[in-house]
XYZ file of C-alpha atoms in Angstrom:
368
model
C 139.650 56.606 7.576
C 138.409 53.782 9.656
C 138.664 50.198 8.627
C 134.914 49.952 7.928
C 134.930 53.031 5.647
C 137.920 51.710 3.769
C 136.136 48.444 3.133
C 133.050 50.206 1.737
C 135.127 52.353 -0.639
C 136.977 49.280 -1.952
C 133.728 47.489 -2.608
C 132.260 50.418 -4.544
C 135.401 50.842 -6.658
C 135.380 47.139 -7.573
C 131.755 47.293 -8.528
C 131.980 50.316 -10.865
C 135.160 49.065 -12.520
C 133.551 45.773 -13.667
C 131.280 45.324 -16.768
C 128.379 44.146 -14.724
C 126.345 45.742 -12.019
C 125.210 44.374 -8.765
C 124.681 40.632 -8.581
C 126.289 40.159 -12.010
C 123.599 42.132 -13.917
C 124.667 44.136 -16.953
C 124.376 47.887 -16.853
C 121.093 49.149 -18.322
C 119.382 45.774 -17.873
C 116.511 45.111 -15.525
C 117.578 43.701 -12.221
C 115.588 42.298 -9.348
C 115.150 44.384 -6.241
C 117.875 43.943 -3.728
C 117.671 44.271 0.033
C 120.952 44.177 1.855
C 120.305 46.735 4.511
C 119.375 46.472 8.092
C 116.195 47.539 9.813
C 116.860 51.245 9.355
C 117.692 51.014 5.634
C 121.487 51.023 5.664
C 123.162 48.419 3.597
C 125.333 47.869 0.615
C 124.316 49.548 -2.635
C 120.882 51.003 -3.382
C 118.486 48.450 -1.898
C 115.126 49.331 -0.518
C 114.516 49.370 3.150
C 111.953 47.044 4.716
C 109.902 50.036 5.752
C 109.539 51.179 2.082
C 108.685 47.679 0.903
C 106.035 47.257 3.546
C 104.527 50.603 2.581
C 104.229 49.566 -1.120
C 102.711 46.234 -0.185
C 100.173 47.962 2.017
C 99.350 50.456 -0.732
C 98.840 47.653 -3.328
C 96.769 45.678 -0.881
C 94.554 48.682 -0.168
C 94.122 49.306 -3.953
C 93.135 45.685 -4.494
C 90.621 45.970 -1.683
C 89.150 49.116 -3.233
C 88.841 47.405 -6.638
C 87.235 44.395 -4.958
C 84.724 46.615 -3.146
C 83.955 48.438 -6.416
C 83.322 45.169 -8.262
C 81.149 43.977 -5.386
C 79.073 47.157 -5.486
C 78.606 46.805 -9.268
C 77.431 43.212 -8.822
C 74.886 44.319 -6.248
C 73.584 47.101 -8.509
C 73.128 44.655 -11.415
C 71.356 42.067 -9.291
C 74.421 39.945 -8.781
C 74.359 38.766 -12.430
C 77.479 40.504 -13.702
C 80.367 38.155 -14.498
C 83.848 38.421 -13.062
C 85.683 41.430 -14.572
C 87.852 40.505 -17.494
C 91.598 40.951 -16.961
C 92.942 44.258 -18.178
C 95.434 42.678 -20.536
C 92.749 40.662 -22.288
C 90.583 43.762 -22.723
C 93.449 45.632 -24.303
C 94.124 42.803 -26.722
C 90.421 42.571 -27.754
C 90.233 46.330 -28.328
C 93.398 46.213 -30.435
C 92.037 43.304 -32.487
C 88.731 45.094 -33.180
C 90.603 48.241 -34.115
C 92.776 46.323 -36.568
C 89.752 44.588 -38.135
C 87.815 47.828 -38.458
C 90.727 49.485 -40.259
C 90.843 46.665 -42.802
C 87.158 45.705 -43.230
C 84.320 48.149 -42.386
C 81.708 45.359 -42.585
C 83.514 43.251 -40.026
C 83.917 46.354 -37.884
C 80.152 46.895 -37.973
C 79.630 43.313 -36.816
C 82.121 43.772 -33.970
C 80.458 47.054 -32.999
C 83.592 49.196 -33.136
C 83.451 52.982 -33.630
C 85.112 52.689 -37.043
C 82.369 50.344 -38.207
C 79.731 52.778 -37.015
C 81.447 55.502 -38.993
C 81.369 53.372 -42.138
C 77.930 51.869 -41.741
C 75.703 54.433 -40.078
C 76.775 57.413 -42.181
C 74.524 56.408 -45.056
C 72.460 53.322 -44.282
C 71.173 52.561 -40.771
C 71.462 49.015 -39.576
C 68.173 47.161 -39.506
C 67.000 44.796 -36.827
C 68.910 41.531 -37.115
C 66.872 38.669 -38.501
C 65.955 35.709 -36.401
C 67.993 32.534 -36.799
C 65.157 30.826 -38.655
C 64.919 33.648 -41.200
C 68.657 33.567 -41.684
C 68.622 29.841 -42.351
C 65.764 30.287 -44.810
C 67.586 32.996 -46.735
C 70.705 30.886 -46.776
C 68.858 27.961 -48.269
C 67.323 30.187 -50.971
C 70.666 31.741 -51.844
C 72.414 28.394 -51.911
C 70.035 26.958 -54.523
C 71.501 26.299 -57.928
C 69.155 28.529 -59.998
C 66.736 31.392 -59.189
C 63.029 30.706 -58.938
C 61.276 31.195 -62.296
C 58.097 33.270 -62.568
C 55.100 31.001 -63.086
C 53.280 30.987 -66.419
C 50.003 32.305 -65.011
C 51.799 35.336 -63.551
C 53.423 36.034 -66.922
C 50.078 35.860 -68.743
C 48.094 37.839 -66.174
C 49.193 41.386 -67.179
C 48.664 40.757 -70.911
C 45.746 42.353 -72.692
C 43.213 40.414 -74.763
C 44.883 41.450 -78.000
C 48.299 40.325 -76.775
C 46.942 36.967 -75.643
C 45.285 36.412 -79.019
C 48.484 37.226 -80.875
C 50.441 34.919 -78.596
C 47.995 32.075 -79.168
C 47.961 32.642 -82.940
C 51.759 32.567 -83.073
C 51.856 29.399 -80.983
C 49.370 27.607 -83.248
C 51.144 28.851 -86.381
C 54.404 27.318 -85.152
C 52.657 24.148 -83.945
C 49.663 23.440 -86.256
C 48.805 20.243 -84.397
C 47.808 22.353 -81.376
C 44.914 23.956 -83.265
C 42.596 20.999 -82.806
C 43.477 20.669 -79.124
C 42.835 24.352 -78.471
C 39.506 24.171 -80.301
C 38.428 21.281 -78.092
C 39.305 23.182 -74.944
C 37.454 26.348 -75.954
C 33.727 26.671 -75.194
C 31.331 26.216 -78.092
C 30.011 29.461 -79.607
C 26.413 30.356 -78.923
C 24.040 32.866 -80.433
C 24.400 35.110 -77.388
C 28.225 35.032 -77.515
C 28.129 35.726 -81.264
C 25.826 38.741 -80.793
C 28.024 40.072 -77.991
C 31.078 39.878 -80.215
C 29.289 41.745 -82.998
C 28.511 44.563 -80.555
C 32.206 44.752 -79.529
C 33.296 44.929 -83.155
C 30.792 47.707 -83.791
C 32.286 49.721 -80.929
C 35.734 49.139 -82.360
C 34.493 50.509 -85.679
C 33.162 53.627 -84.000
C 36.448 54.222 -82.188
C 38.362 53.953 -85.482
C 36.817 57.201 -86.792
C 39.185 60.187 -86.656
C 38.130 63.104 -84.509
C 35.991 65.735 -86.184
C 34.275 68.683 -84.517
C 31.261 68.322 -86.814
C 30.926 64.589 -86.152
C 32.025 61.513 -88.115
C 32.852 62.453 -91.687
C 31.842 60.429 -94.762
C 34.707 61.343 -97.103
C 37.267 59.036 -98.686
C 39.936 59.762 -96.063
C 37.676 58.633 -93.218
C 36.545 55.586 -95.182
C 40.085 54.330 -95.647
C 40.808 54.933 -91.969
C 37.910 52.725 -90.819
C 37.905 50.228 -93.683
C 39.868 47.488 -91.799
C 37.420 47.575 -88.873
C 34.478 47.647 -91.284
C 35.734 44.574 -93.155
C 36.344 42.714 -89.900
C 32.761 43.363 -88.817
C 31.400 42.122 -92.165
C 33.534 38.970 -92.125
C 32.427 38.129 -88.593
C 28.744 38.460 -89.500
C 29.235 36.173 -92.492
C 31.145 33.628 -90.413
C 28.552 33.331 -87.646
C 25.624 33.318 -90.032
C 27.102 30.440 -92.011
C 28.125 28.619 -88.835
C 24.651 28.581 -87.285
C 22.390 28.347 -90.370
C 24.386 26.198 -92.795
C 22.594 22.958 -91.873
C 19.178 24.424 -91.108
C 17.007 23.471 -88.162
C 16.771 19.684 -88.374
C 20.362 18.674 -89.047
C 22.304 16.389 -86.747
C 25.310 18.748 -86.655
C 26.341 20.061 -83.252
C 26.402 23.683 -84.417
C 22.935 23.542 -86.056
C 20.095 25.563 -84.512
C 17.377 23.561 -82.821
C 14.667 26.231 -82.739
C 13.627 29.040 -85.101
C 13.836 31.564 -82.234
C 17.641 31.217 -82.127
C 17.884 31.754 -85.861
C 15.754 34.891 -85.846
C 17.545 36.276 -82.807
C 20.882 36.042 -84.616
C 19.393 37.578 -87.753
C 17.796 40.449 -85.846
C 20.977 41.370 -83.953
C 23.234 41.080 -87.004
C 20.838 43.059 -89.210
C 20.626 45.873 -86.672
C 24.440 46.093 -86.612
C 24.652 46.094 -90.416
C 21.964 48.768 -90.678
C 24.082 51.021 -88.455
C 27.093 50.725 -90.749
C 28.149 54.178 -91.994
C 26.988 55.501 -95.350
C 29.683 57.211 -97.425
C 29.620 60.089 -99.891
C 31.144 57.957 -102.634
C 28.701 55.190 -103.651
C 31.365 52.548 -104.262
C 32.480 52.872 -100.663
C 29.037 51.590 -99.598
C 29.675 48.178 -101.197
C 30.578 46.530 -97.892
C 27.332 47.647 -96.289
C 25.200 46.505 -99.259
C 26.913 43.094 -99.416
C 26.369 42.508 -95.720
C 22.702 43.523 -95.845
C 22.127 41.379 -98.937
C 23.573 38.366 -97.144
C 21.351 39.031 -94.137
C 18.234 39.448 -96.288
C 18.944 36.053 -97.834
C 19.361 34.701 -94.309
C 15.916 35.986 -93.383
C 14.439 34.265 -96.423
C 16.091 30.946 -95.554
C 15.001 31.234 -91.914
C 11.340 31.807 -92.904
C 11.363 28.817 -95.241
C 13.051 26.620 -92.592
C 10.395 27.668 -90.045
C 7.641 26.705 -92.480
C 9.134 23.218 -92.877
C 9.624 23.014 -89.116
C 5.898 23.772 -88.634
C 4.895 21.170 -91.226
C 6.802 18.563 -89.203
C 4.345 19.068 -86.318
C 6.101 21.842 -84.369
C 4.051 24.817 -83.277
C 5.265 28.394 -83.601
C 3.800 30.683 -80.971
C 1.681 33.662 -81.958
C 3.808 36.100 -79.963
C 6.986 34.847 -81.609
C 5.553 35.189 -85.128
C 4.174 38.659 -84.350
C 7.574 39.814 -83.077
C 9.297 38.498 -86.236
C 6.780 40.346 -88.402
C 7.538 43.640 -86.616
C 11.274 43.223 -86.993
C 11.036 42.304 -90.663
C 8.729 45.249 -91.242
C 11.364 47.609 -89.758
C 14.134 46.297 -92.007
C 11.893 46.454 -95.050
C 11.325 50.157 -94.384
C 15.111 50.788 -94.490
C 16.001 48.608 -97.480
C 12.823 47.560 -99.338
C 14.633 46.212 -102.405
C 16.758 43.829 -100.335
C 14.054 42.519 -97.987
C 11.110 42.300 -100.375
C 11.566 38.539 -101.162
C 11.638 37.674 -97.447
C 8.490 39.771 -96.819
C 6.581 38.033 -99.625
C 7.412 34.549 -98.330
C 6.408 35.547 -94.799
C 3.055 36.937 -96.032
C 2.325 33.751 -97.953
C 3.241 31.416 -95.098
C 1.921 33.416 -92.142
C -0.627 35.754 -93.688
C -2.254 36.615 -90.340
C 1.098 37.997 -89.147
C 2.231 39.634 -92.363
C 4.406 42.701 -91.849
C 2.970 46.150 -92.551
C 5.062 49.216 -93.307
C 3.612 52.358 -91.615
C 1.993 54.618 -94.211
C 2.189 51.997 -96.942
C 0.074 49.053 -98.047
C 1.401 45.609 -97.251
C 3.754 44.163 -99.827
C 1.954 41.997 -102.359
C -1.534 43.395 -101.607
C -3.625 45.009 -104.305
């Protein structure tokens, strides 16, 4: 063996017998590349030759140039507006972070736009268009308020029916009696027209209270007791309005007194027509409500005729057409209930003999 070969064998034996590798590096640990050879790659150990190193550098340089040309072509295709590509390591970390968030919180994953979030969110409810920043701030302010907005009083009262409103008002006044006078002042004053309209509504309510019968409304005791509450309400309302408008006559200073006989007779005519249409029952005692109401109205006609006579004596003039119309109406009521309306007919004949009522087929009342 030559001296040079002996030297190489001694060096290799010393190296493998020690605990460290080349350049003092432990076995199994990473070590830097070593180049100890000459131009043709011969040297001590396992270093790389300059030719191999130059080849790797050239290959890396060519790969970098290809990546640079690819990025340049992408910038040109996007109008030169694409930003510089993000480093690969940063992309990997961002993907890992989104994956970790999506595994823990599906909502956050939806916000980040990860596939896991799309699996959680889009399976049942599609995402809507995101709100504008102004809408978001508005919703935030509404949600941050201390208490929810209360429904206004007018919106609470709007869906209530007339009956419900009346019951509500009655309960409120019953609990606070001092509010009765205030409510009365706020309500409009009743008129003859409003009173007559209410009587017509009560009459319709009476008709709707009758139970169904193929042969028409029955007149037995069962039907009477079914409609008795509506019948009594109609009678009480007639009495109330008649006393309200005619209590002080025509020349009183009261605000609710009638100022002209025409208003008085209009109320009497409408109320008497309603009372005449009250049902007649098989049992006579069940007709007491109808008789009482008609008796009260007949007395009202008598008082109205006497008040008109006094009104005329004070210098007021009653028109011929008005007196003729009253005579026709009184004549019609006398034909239905002669015993009740006979006193009113006699006073009318005596006071306005030229317009005395005549019953068809009969001689005038009081004539011989």
